[in-house]
Short mmCIF file of C-alpha atoms (C1' of nucleotides) in Angstrom, two decimals:
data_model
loop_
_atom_site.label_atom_id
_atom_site.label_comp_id
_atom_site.label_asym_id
_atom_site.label_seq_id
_atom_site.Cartn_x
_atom_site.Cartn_y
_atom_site.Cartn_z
CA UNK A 1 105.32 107.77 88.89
CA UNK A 2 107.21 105.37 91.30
CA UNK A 3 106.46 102.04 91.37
CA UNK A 4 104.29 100.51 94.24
CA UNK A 5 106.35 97.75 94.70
CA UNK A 6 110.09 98.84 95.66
CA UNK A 7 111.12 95.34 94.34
CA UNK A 8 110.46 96.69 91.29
CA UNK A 9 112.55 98.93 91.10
CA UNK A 10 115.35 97.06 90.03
CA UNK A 11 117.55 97.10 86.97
CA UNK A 12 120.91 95.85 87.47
CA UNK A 13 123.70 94.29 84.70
CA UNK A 14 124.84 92.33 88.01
CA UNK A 15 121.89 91.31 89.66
CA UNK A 16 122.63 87.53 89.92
CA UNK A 17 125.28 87.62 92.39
CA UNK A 18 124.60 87.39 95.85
CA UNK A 19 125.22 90.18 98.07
CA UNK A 20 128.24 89.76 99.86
CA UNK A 21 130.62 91.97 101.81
CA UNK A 22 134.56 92.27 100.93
CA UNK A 23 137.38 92.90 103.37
CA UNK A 24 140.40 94.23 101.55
CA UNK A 25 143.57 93.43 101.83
CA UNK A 26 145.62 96.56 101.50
CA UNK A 27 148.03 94.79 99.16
CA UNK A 28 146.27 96.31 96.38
CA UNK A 29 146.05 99.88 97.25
CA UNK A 30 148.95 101.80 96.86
CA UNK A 31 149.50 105.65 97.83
CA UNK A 32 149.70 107.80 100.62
CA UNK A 33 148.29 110.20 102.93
CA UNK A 34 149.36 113.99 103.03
CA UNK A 35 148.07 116.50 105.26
CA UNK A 36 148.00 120.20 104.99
CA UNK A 37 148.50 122.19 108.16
CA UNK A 38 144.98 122.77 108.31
CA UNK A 39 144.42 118.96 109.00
CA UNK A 40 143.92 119.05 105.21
CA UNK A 41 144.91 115.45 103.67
CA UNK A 42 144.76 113.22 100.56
CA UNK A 43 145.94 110.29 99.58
CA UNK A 44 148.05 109.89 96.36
CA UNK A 45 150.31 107.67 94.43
CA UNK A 46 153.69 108.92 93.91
CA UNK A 47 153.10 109.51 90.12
CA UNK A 48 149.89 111.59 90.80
CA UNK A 49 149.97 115.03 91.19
CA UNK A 50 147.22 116.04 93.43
CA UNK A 51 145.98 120.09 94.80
CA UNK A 52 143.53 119.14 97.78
CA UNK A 53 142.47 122.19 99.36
CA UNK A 54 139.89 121.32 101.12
CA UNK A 55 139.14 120.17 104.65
CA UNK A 56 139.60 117.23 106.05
CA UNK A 57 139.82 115.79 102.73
CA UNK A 58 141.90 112.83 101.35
CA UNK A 59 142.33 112.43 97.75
CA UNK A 60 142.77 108.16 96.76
CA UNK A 61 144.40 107.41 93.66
CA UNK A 62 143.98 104.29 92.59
CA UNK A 63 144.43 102.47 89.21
CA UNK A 64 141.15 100.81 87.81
CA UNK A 65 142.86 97.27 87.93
CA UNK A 66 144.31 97.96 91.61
CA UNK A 67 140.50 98.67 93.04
CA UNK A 68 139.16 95.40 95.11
CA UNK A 69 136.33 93.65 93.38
CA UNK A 70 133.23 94.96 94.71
CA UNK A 71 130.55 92.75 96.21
CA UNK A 72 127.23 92.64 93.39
CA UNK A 73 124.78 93.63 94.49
CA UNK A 74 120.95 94.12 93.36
CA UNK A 75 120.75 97.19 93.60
CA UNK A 76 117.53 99.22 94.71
CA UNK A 77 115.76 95.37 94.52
CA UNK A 78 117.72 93.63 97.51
CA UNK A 79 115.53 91.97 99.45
CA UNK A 80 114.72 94.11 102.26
CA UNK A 81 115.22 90.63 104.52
CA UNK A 82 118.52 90.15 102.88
CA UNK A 83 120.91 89.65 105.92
CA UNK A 84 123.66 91.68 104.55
CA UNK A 85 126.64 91.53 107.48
CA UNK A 86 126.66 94.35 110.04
CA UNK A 87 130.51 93.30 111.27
CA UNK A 88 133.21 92.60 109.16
CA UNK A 89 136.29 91.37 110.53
CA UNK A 90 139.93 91.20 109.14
CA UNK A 91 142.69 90.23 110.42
CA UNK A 92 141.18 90.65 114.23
CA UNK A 93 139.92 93.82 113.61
CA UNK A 94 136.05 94.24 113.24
CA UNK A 95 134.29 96.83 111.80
CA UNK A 96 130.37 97.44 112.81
CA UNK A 97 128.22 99.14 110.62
CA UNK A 98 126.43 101.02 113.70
CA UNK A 99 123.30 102.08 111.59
CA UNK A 100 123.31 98.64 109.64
CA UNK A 101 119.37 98.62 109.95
CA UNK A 102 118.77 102.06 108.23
CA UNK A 103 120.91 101.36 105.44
CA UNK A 104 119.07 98.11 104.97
CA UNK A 105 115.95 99.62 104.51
CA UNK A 106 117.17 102.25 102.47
CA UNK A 107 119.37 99.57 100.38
CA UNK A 108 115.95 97.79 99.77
CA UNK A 109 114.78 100.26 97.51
CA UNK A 110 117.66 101.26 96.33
CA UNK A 111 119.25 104.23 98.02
CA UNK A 112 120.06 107.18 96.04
CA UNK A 113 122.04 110.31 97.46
CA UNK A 114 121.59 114.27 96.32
CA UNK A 115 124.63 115.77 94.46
CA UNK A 116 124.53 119.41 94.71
CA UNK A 117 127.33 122.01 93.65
CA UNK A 118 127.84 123.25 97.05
CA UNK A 119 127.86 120.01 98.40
CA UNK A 120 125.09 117.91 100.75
CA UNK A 121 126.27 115.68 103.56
CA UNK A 122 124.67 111.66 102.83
CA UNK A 123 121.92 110.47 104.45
CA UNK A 124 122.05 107.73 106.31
CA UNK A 125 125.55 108.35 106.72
CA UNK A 126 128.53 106.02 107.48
CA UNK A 127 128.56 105.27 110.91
CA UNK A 128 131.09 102.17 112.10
CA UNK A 129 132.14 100.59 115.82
CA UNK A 130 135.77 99.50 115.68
CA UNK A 131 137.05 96.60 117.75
CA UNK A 132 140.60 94.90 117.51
CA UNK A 133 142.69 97.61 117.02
CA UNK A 134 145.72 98.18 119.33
CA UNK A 135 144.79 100.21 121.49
CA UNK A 136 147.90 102.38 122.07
CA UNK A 137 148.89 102.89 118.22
CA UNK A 138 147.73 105.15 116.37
CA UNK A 139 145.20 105.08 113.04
CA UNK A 140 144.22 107.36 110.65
CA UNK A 141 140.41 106.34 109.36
CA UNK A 142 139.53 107.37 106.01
CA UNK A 143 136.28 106.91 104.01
CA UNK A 144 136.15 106.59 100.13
CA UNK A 145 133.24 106.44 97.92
CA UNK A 146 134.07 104.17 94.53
CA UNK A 147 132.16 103.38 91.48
CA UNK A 148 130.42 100.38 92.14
CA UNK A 149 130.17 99.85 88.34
CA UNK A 150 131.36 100.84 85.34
CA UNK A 151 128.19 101.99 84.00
CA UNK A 152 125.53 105.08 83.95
CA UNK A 153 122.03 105.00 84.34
CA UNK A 154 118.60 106.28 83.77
CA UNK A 155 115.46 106.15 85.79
CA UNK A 156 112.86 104.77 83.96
CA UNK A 157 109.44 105.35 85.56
CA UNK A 158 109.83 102.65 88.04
CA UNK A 159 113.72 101.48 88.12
CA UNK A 160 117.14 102.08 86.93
CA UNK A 161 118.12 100.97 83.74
CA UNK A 162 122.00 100.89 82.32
CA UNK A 163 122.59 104.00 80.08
CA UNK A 164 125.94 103.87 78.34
CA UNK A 165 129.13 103.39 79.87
CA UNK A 166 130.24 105.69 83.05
CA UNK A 167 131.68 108.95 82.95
CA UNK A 168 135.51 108.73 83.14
CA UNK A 169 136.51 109.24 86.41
CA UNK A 170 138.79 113.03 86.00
CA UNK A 171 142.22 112.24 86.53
CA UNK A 172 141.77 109.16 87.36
CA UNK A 173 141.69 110.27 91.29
CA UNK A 174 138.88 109.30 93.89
CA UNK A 175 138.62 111.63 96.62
CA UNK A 176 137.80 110.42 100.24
CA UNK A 177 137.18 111.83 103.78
CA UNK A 178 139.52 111.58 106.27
CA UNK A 179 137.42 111.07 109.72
CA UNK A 180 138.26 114.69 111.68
CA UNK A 181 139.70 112.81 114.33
CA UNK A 182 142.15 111.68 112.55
CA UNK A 183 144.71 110.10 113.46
CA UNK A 184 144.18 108.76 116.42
CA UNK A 185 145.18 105.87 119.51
CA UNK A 186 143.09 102.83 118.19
CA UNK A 187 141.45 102.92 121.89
CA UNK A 188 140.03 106.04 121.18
CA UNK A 189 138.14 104.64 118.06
CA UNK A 190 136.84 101.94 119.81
CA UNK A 191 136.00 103.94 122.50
CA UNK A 192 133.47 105.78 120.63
CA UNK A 193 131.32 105.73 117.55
CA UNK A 194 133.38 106.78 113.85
CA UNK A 195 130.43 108.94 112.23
CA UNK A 196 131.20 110.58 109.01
CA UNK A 197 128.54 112.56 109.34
CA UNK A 198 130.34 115.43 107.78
CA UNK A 199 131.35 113.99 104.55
CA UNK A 200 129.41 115.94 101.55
CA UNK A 201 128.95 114.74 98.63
CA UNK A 202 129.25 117.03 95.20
CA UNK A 203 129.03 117.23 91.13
CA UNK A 204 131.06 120.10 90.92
CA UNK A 205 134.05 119.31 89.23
CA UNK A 206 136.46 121.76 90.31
CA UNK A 207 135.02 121.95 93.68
CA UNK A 208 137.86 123.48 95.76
CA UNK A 209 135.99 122.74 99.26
CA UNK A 210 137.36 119.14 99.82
CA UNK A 211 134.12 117.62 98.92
CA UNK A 212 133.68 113.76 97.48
CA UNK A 213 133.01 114.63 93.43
CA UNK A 214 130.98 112.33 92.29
CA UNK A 215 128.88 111.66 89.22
CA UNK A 216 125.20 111.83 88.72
CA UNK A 217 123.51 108.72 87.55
CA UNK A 218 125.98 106.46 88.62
CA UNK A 219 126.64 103.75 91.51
CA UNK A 220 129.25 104.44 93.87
CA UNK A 221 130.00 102.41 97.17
CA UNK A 222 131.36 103.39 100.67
CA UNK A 223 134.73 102.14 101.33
CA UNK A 224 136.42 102.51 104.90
CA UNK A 225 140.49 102.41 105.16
CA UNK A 226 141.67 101.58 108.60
CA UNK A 227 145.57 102.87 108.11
CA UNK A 228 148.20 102.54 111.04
CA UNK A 229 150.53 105.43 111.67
CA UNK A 230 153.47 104.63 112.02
CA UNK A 231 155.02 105.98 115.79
CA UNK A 232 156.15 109.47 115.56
CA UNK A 233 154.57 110.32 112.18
CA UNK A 234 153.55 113.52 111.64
CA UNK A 235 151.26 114.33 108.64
CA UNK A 236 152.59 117.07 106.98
CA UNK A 237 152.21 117.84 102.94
CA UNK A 238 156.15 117.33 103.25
CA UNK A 239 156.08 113.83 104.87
CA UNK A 240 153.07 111.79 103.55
CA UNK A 241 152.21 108.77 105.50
CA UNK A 242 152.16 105.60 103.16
CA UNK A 243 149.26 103.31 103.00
CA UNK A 244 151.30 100.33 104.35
CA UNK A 245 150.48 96.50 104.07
CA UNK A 246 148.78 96.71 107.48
CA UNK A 247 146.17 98.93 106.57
CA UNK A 248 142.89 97.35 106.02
CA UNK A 249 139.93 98.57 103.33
CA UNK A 250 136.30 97.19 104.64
CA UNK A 251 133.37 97.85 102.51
CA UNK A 252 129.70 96.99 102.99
CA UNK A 253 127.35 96.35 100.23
CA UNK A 254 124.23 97.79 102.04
CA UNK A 255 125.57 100.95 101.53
CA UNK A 256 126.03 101.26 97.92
CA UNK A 257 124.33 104.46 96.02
CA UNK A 258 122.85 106.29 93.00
CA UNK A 259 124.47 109.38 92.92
CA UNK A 260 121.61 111.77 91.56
CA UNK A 261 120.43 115.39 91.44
CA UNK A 262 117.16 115.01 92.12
CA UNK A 263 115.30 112.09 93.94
CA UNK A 264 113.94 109.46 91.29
CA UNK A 265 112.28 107.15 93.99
CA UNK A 266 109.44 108.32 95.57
CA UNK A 267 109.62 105.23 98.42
CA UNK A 268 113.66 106.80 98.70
CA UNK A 269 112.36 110.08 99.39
CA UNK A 270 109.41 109.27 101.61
CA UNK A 271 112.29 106.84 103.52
CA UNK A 272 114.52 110.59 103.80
CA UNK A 273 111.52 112.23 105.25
CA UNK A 274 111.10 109.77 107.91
CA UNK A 275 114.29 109.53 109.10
CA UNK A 276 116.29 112.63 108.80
CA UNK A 277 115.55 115.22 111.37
CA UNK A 278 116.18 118.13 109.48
CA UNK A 279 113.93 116.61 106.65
CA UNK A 280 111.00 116.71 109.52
CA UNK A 281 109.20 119.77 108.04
CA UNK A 282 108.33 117.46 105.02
CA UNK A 283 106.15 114.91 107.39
CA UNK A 284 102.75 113.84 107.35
CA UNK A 285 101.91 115.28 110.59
CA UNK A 286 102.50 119.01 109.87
CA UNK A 287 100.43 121.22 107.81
CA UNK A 288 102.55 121.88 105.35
CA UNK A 289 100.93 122.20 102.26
CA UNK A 290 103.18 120.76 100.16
CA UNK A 291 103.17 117.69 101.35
CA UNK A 292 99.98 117.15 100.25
CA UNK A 293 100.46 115.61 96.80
CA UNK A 294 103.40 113.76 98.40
CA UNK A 295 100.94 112.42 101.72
CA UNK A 296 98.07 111.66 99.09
CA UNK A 297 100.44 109.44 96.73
CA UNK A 298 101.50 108.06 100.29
CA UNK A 299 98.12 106.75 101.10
CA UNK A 300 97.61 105.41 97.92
CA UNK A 301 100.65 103.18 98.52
CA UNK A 302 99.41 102.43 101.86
CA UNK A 303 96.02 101.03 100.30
CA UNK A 304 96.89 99.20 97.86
CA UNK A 305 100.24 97.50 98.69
CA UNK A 306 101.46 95.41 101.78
CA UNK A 307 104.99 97.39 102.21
CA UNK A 308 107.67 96.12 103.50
CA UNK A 309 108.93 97.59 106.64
CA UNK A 310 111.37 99.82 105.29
CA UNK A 311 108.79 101.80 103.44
CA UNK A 312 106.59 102.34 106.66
CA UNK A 313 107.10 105.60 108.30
CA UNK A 314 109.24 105.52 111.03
CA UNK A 315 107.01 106.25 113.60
CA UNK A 316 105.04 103.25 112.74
CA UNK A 317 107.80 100.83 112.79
CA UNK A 318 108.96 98.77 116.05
CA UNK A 319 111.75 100.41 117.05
CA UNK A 320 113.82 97.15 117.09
CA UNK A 321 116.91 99.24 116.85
CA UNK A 322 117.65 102.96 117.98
CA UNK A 323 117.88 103.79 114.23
CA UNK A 324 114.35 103.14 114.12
CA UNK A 325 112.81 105.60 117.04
CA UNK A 326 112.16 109.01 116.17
CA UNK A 327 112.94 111.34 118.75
CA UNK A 328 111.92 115.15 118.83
CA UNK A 329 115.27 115.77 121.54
CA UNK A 330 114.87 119.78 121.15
CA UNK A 331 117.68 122.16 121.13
CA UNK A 332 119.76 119.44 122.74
CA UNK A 333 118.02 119.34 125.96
CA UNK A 334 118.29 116.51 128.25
CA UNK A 335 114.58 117.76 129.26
CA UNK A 336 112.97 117.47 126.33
CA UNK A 337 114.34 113.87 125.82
CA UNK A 338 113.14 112.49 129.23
CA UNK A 339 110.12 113.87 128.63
CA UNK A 340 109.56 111.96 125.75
CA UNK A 341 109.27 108.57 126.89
CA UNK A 342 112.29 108.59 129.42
CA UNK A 343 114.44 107.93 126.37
CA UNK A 344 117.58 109.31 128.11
CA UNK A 345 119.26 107.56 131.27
CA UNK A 346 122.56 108.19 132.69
CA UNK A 347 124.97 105.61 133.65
CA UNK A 348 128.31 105.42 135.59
CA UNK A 349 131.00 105.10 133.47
CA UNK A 350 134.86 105.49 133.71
CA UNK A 351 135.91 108.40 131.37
CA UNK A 352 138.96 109.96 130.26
CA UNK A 353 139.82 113.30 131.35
CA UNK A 354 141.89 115.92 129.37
CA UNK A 355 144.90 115.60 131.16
CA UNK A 356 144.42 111.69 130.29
CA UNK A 357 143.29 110.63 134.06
CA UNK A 358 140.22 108.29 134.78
CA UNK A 359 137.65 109.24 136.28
CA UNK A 360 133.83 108.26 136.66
CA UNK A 361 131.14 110.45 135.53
CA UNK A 362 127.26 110.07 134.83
CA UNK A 363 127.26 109.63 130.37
CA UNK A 364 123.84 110.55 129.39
CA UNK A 365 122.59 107.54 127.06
CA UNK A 366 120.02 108.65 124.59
CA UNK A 367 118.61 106.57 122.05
CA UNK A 368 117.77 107.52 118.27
CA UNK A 369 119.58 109.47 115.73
CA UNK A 370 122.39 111.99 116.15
CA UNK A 371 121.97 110.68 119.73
CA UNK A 372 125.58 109.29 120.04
CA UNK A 373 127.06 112.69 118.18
CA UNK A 374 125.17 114.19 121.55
CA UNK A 375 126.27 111.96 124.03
CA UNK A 376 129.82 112.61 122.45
CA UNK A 377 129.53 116.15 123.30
CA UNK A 378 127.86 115.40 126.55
CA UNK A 379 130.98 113.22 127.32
CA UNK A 380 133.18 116.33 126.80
CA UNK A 381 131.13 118.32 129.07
CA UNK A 382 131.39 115.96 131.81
CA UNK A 383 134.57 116.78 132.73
CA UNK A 384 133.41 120.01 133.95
CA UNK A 385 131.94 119.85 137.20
CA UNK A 386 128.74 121.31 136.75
CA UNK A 387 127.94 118.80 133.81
CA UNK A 388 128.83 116.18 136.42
CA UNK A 389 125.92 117.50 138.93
CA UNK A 390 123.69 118.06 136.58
CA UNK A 391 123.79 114.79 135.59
CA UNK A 392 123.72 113.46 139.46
CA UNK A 393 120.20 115.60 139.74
CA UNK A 394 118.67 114.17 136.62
CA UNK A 395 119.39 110.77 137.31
CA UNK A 396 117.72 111.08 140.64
CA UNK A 397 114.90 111.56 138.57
CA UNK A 398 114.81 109.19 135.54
CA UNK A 399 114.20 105.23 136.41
CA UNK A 400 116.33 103.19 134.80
CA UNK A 401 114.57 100.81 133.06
CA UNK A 402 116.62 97.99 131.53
CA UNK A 403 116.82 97.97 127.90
CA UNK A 404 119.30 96.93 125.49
CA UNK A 405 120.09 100.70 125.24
CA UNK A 406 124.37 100.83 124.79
CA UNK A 407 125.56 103.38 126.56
CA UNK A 408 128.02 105.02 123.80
CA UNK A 409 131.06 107.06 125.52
CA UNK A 410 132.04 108.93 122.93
CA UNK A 411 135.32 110.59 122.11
CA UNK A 412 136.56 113.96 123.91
CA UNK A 413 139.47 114.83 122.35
CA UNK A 414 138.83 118.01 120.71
CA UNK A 415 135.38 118.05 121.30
CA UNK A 416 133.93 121.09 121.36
CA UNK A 417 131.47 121.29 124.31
CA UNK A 418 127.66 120.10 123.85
CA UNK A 419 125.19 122.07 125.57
CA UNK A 420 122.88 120.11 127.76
CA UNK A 421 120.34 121.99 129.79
CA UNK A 422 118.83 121.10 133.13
CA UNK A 423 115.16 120.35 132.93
CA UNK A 424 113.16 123.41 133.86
CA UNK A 425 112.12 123.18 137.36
CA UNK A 426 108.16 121.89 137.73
"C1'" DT B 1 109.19 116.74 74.49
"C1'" DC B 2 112.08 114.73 77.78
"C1'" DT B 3 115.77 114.50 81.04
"C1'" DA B 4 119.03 116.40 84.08
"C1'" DC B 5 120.32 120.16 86.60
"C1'" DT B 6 120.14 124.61 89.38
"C1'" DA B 7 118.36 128.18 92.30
"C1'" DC B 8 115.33 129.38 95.51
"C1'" DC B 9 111.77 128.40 99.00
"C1'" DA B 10 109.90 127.05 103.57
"C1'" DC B 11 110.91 124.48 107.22
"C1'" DT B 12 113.86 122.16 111.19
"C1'" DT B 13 118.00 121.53 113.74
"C1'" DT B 14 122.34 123.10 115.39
"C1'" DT B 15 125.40 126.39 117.19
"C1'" DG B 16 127.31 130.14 119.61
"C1'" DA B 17 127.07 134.65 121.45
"C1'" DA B 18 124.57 137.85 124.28
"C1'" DG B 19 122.04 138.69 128.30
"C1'" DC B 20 120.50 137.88 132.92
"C1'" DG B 21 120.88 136.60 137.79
"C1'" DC B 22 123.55 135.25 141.66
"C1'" DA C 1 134.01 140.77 138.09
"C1'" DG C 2 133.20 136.14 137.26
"C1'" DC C 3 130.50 132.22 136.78
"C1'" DG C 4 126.41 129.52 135.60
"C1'" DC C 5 122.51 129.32 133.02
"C1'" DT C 6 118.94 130.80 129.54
"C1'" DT C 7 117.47 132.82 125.40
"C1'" DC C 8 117.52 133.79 120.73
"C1'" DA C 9 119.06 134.60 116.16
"C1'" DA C 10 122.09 133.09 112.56
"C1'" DA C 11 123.95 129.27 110.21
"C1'" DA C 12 123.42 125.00 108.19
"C1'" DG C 13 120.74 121.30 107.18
"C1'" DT C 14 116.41 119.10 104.52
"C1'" DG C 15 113.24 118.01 100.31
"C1'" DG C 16 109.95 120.49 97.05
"C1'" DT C 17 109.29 123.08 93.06
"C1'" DA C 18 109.74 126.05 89.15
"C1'" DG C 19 112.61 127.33 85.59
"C1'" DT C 20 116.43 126.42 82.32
"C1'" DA C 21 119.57 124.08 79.20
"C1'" DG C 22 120.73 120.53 76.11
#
DNA sequence: TCTACTACCACTTTTGAAGCGC
DNA sequence: AGCGCTTCAAAAGTGGTAGTAG
């Protein structure tokens, strides 16, 4: 039974020191980037001998000594106010944790993330806004995930509790994620959102899928590697790119995990539920029945203890930030979102067009989650015609109310086309 | 007996192909 | 025949739960 009070749940060798984000100089990461011809990559030292076949998929080797020092944090028992940093900036180039606010809540209880052998994507996932980069050279962005300690735990009843040393990392080797844009001109990542929304995370050891193997029962942390490619580079398993003194490693302490196989935390699971759209068949307002030992322990918690925000369903907290609305958008439809509280506009902005023109189209702007992987496909469709008028009709028909709404253009490179309907006629 | 893990379940969202109408 | 649009089913995602192994 989970503890009422998510400060509680708190056990942590390192829970003195304040929470504080790093920036990494690059000086003390050594190895370099391969890629197979299926846009297959990993990252390895020269004395490593790596196999990566999976997708998208870099492989880090780094030496115990040569990994940064981590920011300690409290974990699971951060206070939910605690203003960890949503921009980090090095050397003029700053990184924005986009979905700062959902991490923070999760953070506050301590997040935890499901292992599974066949792999399961993260939720919330790592989602950054990249400024200061030159715009016409081109980067390759890479995510890690690193132990955050050297130590494996146990849930007891209410909170995490050390149990033994960690599990010795196999071969030394850290995989990470290469973003599937990668690489790309530095104004195309600031262009757009960097979602690594597709990065799965897995306890299979010999997974041959290019998933991040992790550990169960032990705390790992995000890392993102911003690495410049050099002109004319080509990644090829023949001609690795090396991880030069210009790249740049930002991590953010708000996004630190418990790699598990099951959920320990009730108040992590209930925080799932409420946010992840795919998760939505688990919510209070269906009829499922199996929620109903979950929905009853719920309203106990309710009664009997003032929660903090981040343990309130979603649809009960102000939706100070876009992470915090939950939409029902439906089968992509630009319909169904406008119909729900006008929570789509369209505004005119310049966009690129394949043959690397300008040009102005109508960008739909949605709010809420998955919205800017959606407005990312949108922005590939607009370069067809038809997107561009159905976009001219719909906006005859929305009012655009000012709000602090961004409108995100995302990236079209590669895209494959979204599929926004018209509204049905009425 | 307890803990960690796995397989399967029901449910939602996403995706892409087929079908229809002009 | 080709294009634009809609529909629908499969694929892929989610957490819950029962069973198993150590």
């Amino acid at each position: 039974m989970a503890s009422n009070d998510c400060s509680s749940a708190l056990s942590s060798p390192a829970e003195a020191s304040p929470a504080k984000a790093t920036v990494t100089s690059p000086t003390t990461f050594h190895g370099t980037i391969e890629m197979s011809p299926q846009a297959t990559s990993h990252i390895a030292s020269a004395s490593d001998s790596l196999s990566s076949t999976g997708t998208s998929l870099v492989n880090i080797s780094e030496s115990p000594s040569s990994l940064p020092v981590l920011p300690s944090t409290t974990f699971g028992g951060t206070d939910p106010k605690t203003d960890f940093p949503a921009v980090l900036t090095f050397k003029g180039v700053s990184i924005t944790l986009e979905n700062n606010s959902v991490w923070k809540q999760f953070n506050g209880c301590g997040t935890e993330m499901i292992l599974t052998k066949q792999g399961r994507r993260m939720f919330p996932y790592c989602r950054y806004r990249l400024a200061g980069l030159d715009p016409e050279r081109k980067y390759s962005l890479v995510l890690s995930i690193v132990p955050s300690d050297q130590y494996r735990y146990r849930w007891s009843t209410t909170k995490w509790e050390v149990n033994g040393p960690a599990e010795h990392q196999a071969q030394g080797l850290i995989r990470a994620f290469a973003h599937h844009y990668s690489p790309c001109l530095g104004s195309d990542w600031m262009g757009s959102l960097v979602s690594f929304y597709k990065l799965k995370l897995t306890n299979n050891p010999v997974d041959q899928d290019g998933h991040i193997i992790l550990h169960s029962m032990h705390r790992y942390i995000p890392r993102l590697h911003v690495i410049p490619v050099p002109e004319g580079d080509v990644f090829t398993p023949e001609q690795p790119v090396v991880m030069g003194p210009e790249s740049m490693t930002f991590t953010f302490p708000q996004t630190e995990f418990m790699a598990v196989t099951t959920y320990q935390n009730f108040r992590i699971t209930q925080l799932k539920i409420n946010h992840n759209p795919f998760a939505k068949g688990f919510r209070e307002d269906g009829n499922n029945t199996r929620l109903n030992r979950v929905t009853t322990e719920t309203q106990l918690v309710v009664r009997t203890d003032p929660l903090p925000s981040a343990l309130k369903p979603a649809e009960l907290l102000e939706p100070k930030e876009e992470e915090a609305v939950d939409l029902s958008i439906k089968n992509h439809t630009v319909s169904a979102s406008l119909s729900n509280e006008q929570q789509t506009r369209l505004v005119l902005k310049p966009i690129m067009s394949n043959n690397g023109s300008k040009h102005e189209a109508y960008v739909p702007c949605i709010r809420g989650k998955h919205a800017l992987e959606r407005q990312s496909n949108a922005q590939s469709d607009i370069r067809d015609s038809h997107f561009h008028k159905v976009y001219s009709r719909i906006i005859t028909r929305v009012p655009q109310e000012e709000e602090k709404d961004r409108t995100d253009v995302g990236r079209i490179h590669g895209e494959k086309s979204g599929r926004l309907r018209l509204p049905p006629p009425r």
